Amino acid sequence: QVQLVESGGGLVQPGGSLRLSCAASGSIFRVNAMGWYRQAPGKERELVARITAGGSTNYADSVKGRFTISRDNAKNTVTLQMNSLKPEDTAVYYCNAVITTMSGYYGINYWGKGTLVTVSS
């Protein structure tokens, strides 16, 4: 069993900042890529940012220069620092991790339950 637990969502005014965190736990041999996705009402889930185990990152064009993803490999955590937030960033944000389990299953996608970010005045 593997669990991803997110924290840090909430209500923030436009221009403000929030920090999302996600911790992976359970029967983990290795955590490969980790990332954040979001889904706004009436829209499909989209990639926000992703980071490999080696630290390579990629971002959605809409968040480049405003969001920063980082991870702690020793703790199996990933963090998304969100600055200069805009109303269009409002969405449920989901943590994602690609994990090799202790039982030998390679490259399995796991998802957190999501945390709501609302950007509004």
PDB file of N, CA, C and O in Angstrom, residues 1-5 22-32 34 76 95-105 108-113:
ATOM      1  N   GLN A   1       0.826  -1.190   0.000  1.00  0.00           N
ATOM      2  CA  GLN A   1       0.000   0.000   0.000  1.00  0.00           C
ATOM      3  C   GLN A   1       0.866   1.247   0.000  1.00  0.00           C
ATOM      4  O   GLN A   1       1.854   1.331   0.734  1.00  0.00           O
ATOM      5  N   VAL A   2       0.495   2.190  -0.836  1.00  0.00           N
ATOM      6  CA  VAL A   2       1.184   3.475  -0.913  1.00  0.00           C
ATOM      7  C   VAL A   2       0.152   4.577  -0.752  1.00  0.00           C
ATOM      8  O   VAL A   2      -0.946   4.498  -1.318  1.00  0.00           O
ATOM      9  N   GLN A   3       0.492   5.578   0.019  1.00  0.00           N
ATOM     10  CA  GLN A   3      -0.403   6.714   0.202  1.00  0.00           C
ATOM     11  C   GLN A   3       0.336   8.004  -0.112  1.00  0.00           C
ATOM     12  O   GLN A   3       1.518   8.148   0.194  1.00  0.00           O
ATOM     13  N   LEU A   4      -0.392   8.915  -0.721  1.00  0.00           N
ATOM     14  CA  LEU A   4       0.093  10.278  -0.940  1.00  0.00           C
ATOM     15  C   LEU A   4      -0.849  11.203  -0.182  1.00  0.00           C
ATOM     16  O   LEU A   4      -2.065  11.162  -0.402  1.00  0.00           O
ATOM     17  N   VAL A   5      -0.280  12.028   0.676  1.00  0.00           N
ATOM     18  CA  VAL A   5      -1.084  12.935   1.479  1.00  0.00           C
ATOM     19  C   VAL A   5      -0.643  14.367   1.205  1.00  0.00           C
ATOM     20  O   VAL A   5       0.522  14.715   1.417  1.00  0.00           O
ATOM     21  N   CYS A  22       3.362  17.404  -0.262  1.00  0.00           N
ATOM     22  CA  CYS A  22       2.831  16.051  -0.441  1.00  0.00           C
ATOM     23  C   CYS A  22       3.876  15.064   0.059  1.00  0.00           C
ATOM     24  O   CYS A  22       5.058  15.172  -0.286  1.00  0.00           O
ATOM     25  N   ALA A  23       3.420  14.118   0.844  1.00  0.00           N
ATOM     26  CA  ALA A  23       4.310  13.089   1.371  1.00  0.00           C
ATOM     27  C   ALA A  23       3.844  11.716   0.917  1.00  0.00           C
ATOM     28  O   ALA A  23       2.649  11.389   1.057  1.00  0.00           O
ATOM     29  N   ALA A  24       4.772  10.951   0.385  1.00  0.00           N
ATOM     30  CA  ALA A  24       4.483   9.573  -0.021  1.00  0.00           C
ATOM     31  C   ALA A  24       4.958   8.631   1.071  1.00  0.00           C
ATOM     32  O   ALA A  24       6.050   8.795   1.606  1.00  0.00           O
ATOM     33  N   SER A  25       4.130   7.651   1.384  1.00  0.00           N
ATOM     34  CA  SER A  25       4.499   6.692   2.427  1.00  0.00           C
ATOM     35  C   SER A  25       3.941   5.316   2.081  1.00  0.00           C
ATOM     36  O   SER A  25       3.066   5.184   1.232  1.00  0.00           O
ATOM     37  N   GLY A  26       4.470   4.319   2.774  1.00  0.00           N
ATOM     38  CA  GLY A  26       3.985   2.965   2.553  1.00  0.00           C
ATOM     39  C   GLY A  26       5.070   2.064   2.002  1.00  0.00           C
ATOM     40  O   GLY A  26       6.254   2.259   2.251  1.00  0.00           O
ATOM     41  N   SER A  27       4.646   1.115   1.203  1.00  0.00           N
ATOM     42  CA  SER A  27       5.531   0.081   0.691  1.00  0.00           C
ATOM     43  C   SER A  27       6.289   0.579  -0.546  1.00  0.00           C
ATOM     44  O   SER A  27       6.045   0.157  -1.671  1.00  0.00           O
ATOM     45  N   ILE A  28       7.230   1.482  -0.291  1.00  0.00           N
ATOM     46  CA  ILE A  28       7.950   2.152  -1.370  1.00  0.00           C
ATOM     47  C   ILE A  28       9.377   1.660  -1.451  1.00  0.00           C
ATOM     48  O   ILE A  28      10.108   1.701  -0.469  1.00  0.00           O
ATOM     49  N   PHE A  29       9.769   1.225  -2.645  1.00  0.00           N
ATOM     50  CA  PHE A  29      11.175   0.912  -2.898  1.00  0.00           C
ATOM     51  C   PHE A  29      11.895   2.155  -3.422  1.00  0.00           C
ATOM     52  O   PHE A  29      12.979   2.494  -2.964  1.00  0.00           O
ATOM     53  N   ARG A  30      11.259   2.803  -4.376  1.00  0.00           N
ATOM     54  CA  ARG A  30      11.837   4.022  -4.950  1.00  0.00           C
ATOM     55  C   ARG A  30      10.729   4.906  -5.521  1.00  0.00           C
ATOM     56  O   ARG A  30       9.799   4.422  -6.146  1.00  0.00           O
ATOM     57  N   VAL A  31      10.865   6.194  -5.283  1.00  0.00           N
ATOM     58  CA  VAL A  31       9.958   7.166  -5.887  1.00  0.00           C
ATOM     59  C   VAL A  31      10.645   7.756  -7.098  1.00  0.00           C
ATOM     60  O   VAL A  31      11.738   8.320  -6.985  1.00  0.00           O
ATOM     61  N   ASN A  32      10.059   7.618  -8.233  1.00  0.00           N
ATOM     62  CA  ASN A  32      10.622   8.154  -9.466  1.00  0.00           C
ATOM     63  C   ASN A  32      10.129   9.597  -9.625  1.00  0.00           C
ATOM     64  O   ASN A  32      10.367  10.415  -8.767  1.00  0.00           O
ATOM     65  N   MET A  34       7.808  12.868  -9.456  1.00  0.00           N
ATOM     66  CA  MET A  34       6.711  13.378  -8.633  1.00  0.00           C
ATOM     67  C   MET A  34       6.186  14.640  -9.301  1.00  0.00           C
ATOM     68  O   MET A  34       6.930  15.326 -10.016  1.00  0.00           O
ATOM     69  N   ASN A  76      10.784  11.488   0.704  1.00  0.00           N
ATOM     70  CA  ASN A  76       9.719  11.189  -0.276  1.00  0.00           C
ATOM     71  C   ASN A  76       8.636  12.265  -0.263  1.00  0.00           C
ATOM     72  O   ASN A  76       7.430  11.955  -0.231  1.00  0.00           O
ATOM     73  N   CYS A  95      -1.466  15.673  -5.996  1.00  0.00           N
ATOM     74  CA  CYS A  95      -0.099  15.183  -5.988  1.00  0.00           C
ATOM     75  C   CYS A  95      -0.046  13.859  -6.751  1.00  0.00           C
ATOM     76  O   CYS A  95      -0.959  13.024  -6.642  1.00  0.00           O
ATOM     77  N   ASN A  96       1.019  13.681  -7.504  1.00  0.00           N
ATOM     78  CA  ASN A  96       1.222  12.454  -8.263  1.00  0.00           C
ATOM     79  C   ASN A  96       2.639  11.942  -8.037  1.00  0.00           C
ATOM     80  O   ASN A  96       3.579  12.737  -7.954  1.00  0.00           O
ATOM     81  N   ALA A  97       2.778  10.635  -7.957  1.00  0.00           N
ATOM     82  CA  ALA A  97       4.104  10.047  -7.833  1.00  0.00           C
ATOM     83  C   ALA A  97       4.150   8.740  -8.613  1.00  0.00           C
ATOM     84  O   ALA A  97       3.185   7.964  -8.591  1.00  0.00           O
ATOM     85  N   VAL A  98       5.254   8.537  -9.285  1.00  0.00           N
ATOM     86  CA  VAL A  98       5.495   7.281  -9.996  1.00  0.00           C
ATOM     87  C   VAL A  98       6.439   6.469  -9.124  1.00  0.00           C
ATOM     88  O   VAL A  98       7.559   6.903  -8.851  1.00  0.00           O
ATOM     89  N   ILE A  99       5.970   5.319  -8.704  1.00  0.00           N
ATOM     90  CA  ILE A  99       6.652   4.595  -7.632  1.00  0.00           C
ATOM     91  C   ILE A  99       6.944   3.162  -8.003  1.00  0.00           C
ATOM     92  O   ILE A  99       6.119   2.494  -8.650  1.00  0.00           O
ATOM     93  N   THR A 100       8.112   2.705  -7.605  1.00  0.00           N
ATOM     94  CA  THR A 100       8.429   1.283  -7.635  1.00  0.00           C
ATOM     95  C   THR A 100       8.196   0.758  -6.227  1.00  0.00           C
ATOM     96  O   THR A 100       8.790   1.256  -5.265  1.00  0.00           O
ATOM     97  N   THR A 101       7.340  -0.238  -6.124  1.00  0.00           N
ATOM     98  CA  THR A 101       6.957  -0.716  -4.797  1.00  0.00           C
ATOM     99  C   THR A 101       7.927  -1.783  -4.294  1.00  0.00           C
ATOM    100  O   THR A 101       8.723  -2.348  -5.047  1.00  0.00           O
ATOM    101  N   MET A 102       7.843  -2.044  -3.019  1.00  0.00           N
ATOM    102  CA  MET A 102       8.682  -3.076  -2.396  1.00  0.00           C
ATOM    103  C   MET A 102       8.379  -4.448  -2.960  1.00  0.00           C
ATOM    104  O   MET A 102       9.235  -5.335  -2.933  1.00  0.00           O
ATOM    105  N   SER A 103       7.182  -4.646  -3.455  1.00  0.00           N
ATOM    106  CA  SER A 103       6.819  -5.943  -4.038  1.00  0.00           C
ATOM    107  C   SER A 103       7.250  -6.074  -5.484  1.00  0.00           C
ATOM    108  O   SER A 103       6.994  -7.091  -6.123  1.00  0.00           O
ATOM    109  N   GLY A 104       7.907  -5.018  -5.993  1.00  0.00           N
ATOM    110  CA  GLY A 104       8.520  -5.137  -7.305  1.00  0.00           C
ATOM    111  C   GLY A 104       7.741  -4.570  -8.470  1.00  0.00           C
ATOM    112  O   GLY A 104       8.156  -4.725  -9.619  1.00  0.00           O
ATOM    113  N   TYR A 105       6.633  -3.903  -8.189  1.00  0.00           N
ATOM    114  CA  TYR A 105       5.872  -3.286  -9.276  1.00  0.00           C
ATOM    115  C   TYR A 105       6.528  -1.970  -9.638  1.00  0.00           C
ATOM    116  O   TYR A 105       6.689  -1.084  -8.801  1.00  0.00           O
ATOM    117  N   ILE A 108       4.431   2.584 -11.083  1.00  0.00           N
ATOM    118  CA  ILE A 108       3.000   2.675 -10.800  1.00  0.00           C
ATOM    119  C   ILE A 108       2.645   4.110 -10.441  1.00  0.00           C
ATOM    120  O   ILE A 108       3.308   4.743  -9.626  1.00  0.00           O
ATOM    121  N   ASN A 109       1.592   4.620 -11.039  1.00  0.00           N
ATOM    122  CA  ASN A 109       1.108   5.973 -10.753  1.00  0.00           C
ATOM    123  C   ASN A 109       0.224   5.977  -9.513  1.00  0.00           C
ATOM    124  O   ASN A 109      -0.739   5.218  -9.429  1.00  0.00           O
ATOM    125  N   TYR A 110       0.553   6.837  -8.573  1.00  0.00           N
ATOM    126  CA  TYR A 110      -0.283   7.031  -7.393  1.00  0.00           C
ATOM    127  C   TYR A 110      -0.717   8.485  -7.324  1.00  0.00           C
ATOM    128  O   TYR A 110       0.012   9.388  -7.765  1.00  0.00           O
ATOM    129  N   TRP A 111      -1.904   8.685  -6.755  1.00  0.00           N
ATOM    130  CA  TRP A 111      -2.485  10.024  -6.657  1.00  0.00           C
ATOM    131  C   TRP A 111      -2.921  10.309  -5.227  1.00  0.00           C
ATOM    132  O   TRP A 111      -3.389   9.417  -4.518  1.00  0.00           O
ATOM    133  N   GLY A 112      -2.763  11.563  -4.847  1.00  0.00           N
ATOM    134  CA  GLY A 112      -3.359  12.009  -3.609  1.00  0.00           C
ATOM    135  C   GLY A 112      -4.830  12.309  -3.814  1.00  0.00           C
ATOM    136  O   GLY A 112      -5.338  12.251  -4.937  1.00  0.00           O
ATOM    137  N   LYS A 113      -5.514  12.646  -2.728  1.00  0.00           N
ATOM    138  CA  LYS A 113      -6.949  12.908  -2.808  1.00  0.00           C
ATOM    139  C   LYS A 113      -7.254  14.322  -3.287  1.00  0.00           C
ATOM    140  O   LYS A 113      -8.394  14.622  -3.652  1.00  0.00           O
TER     141      LYS A 113
END
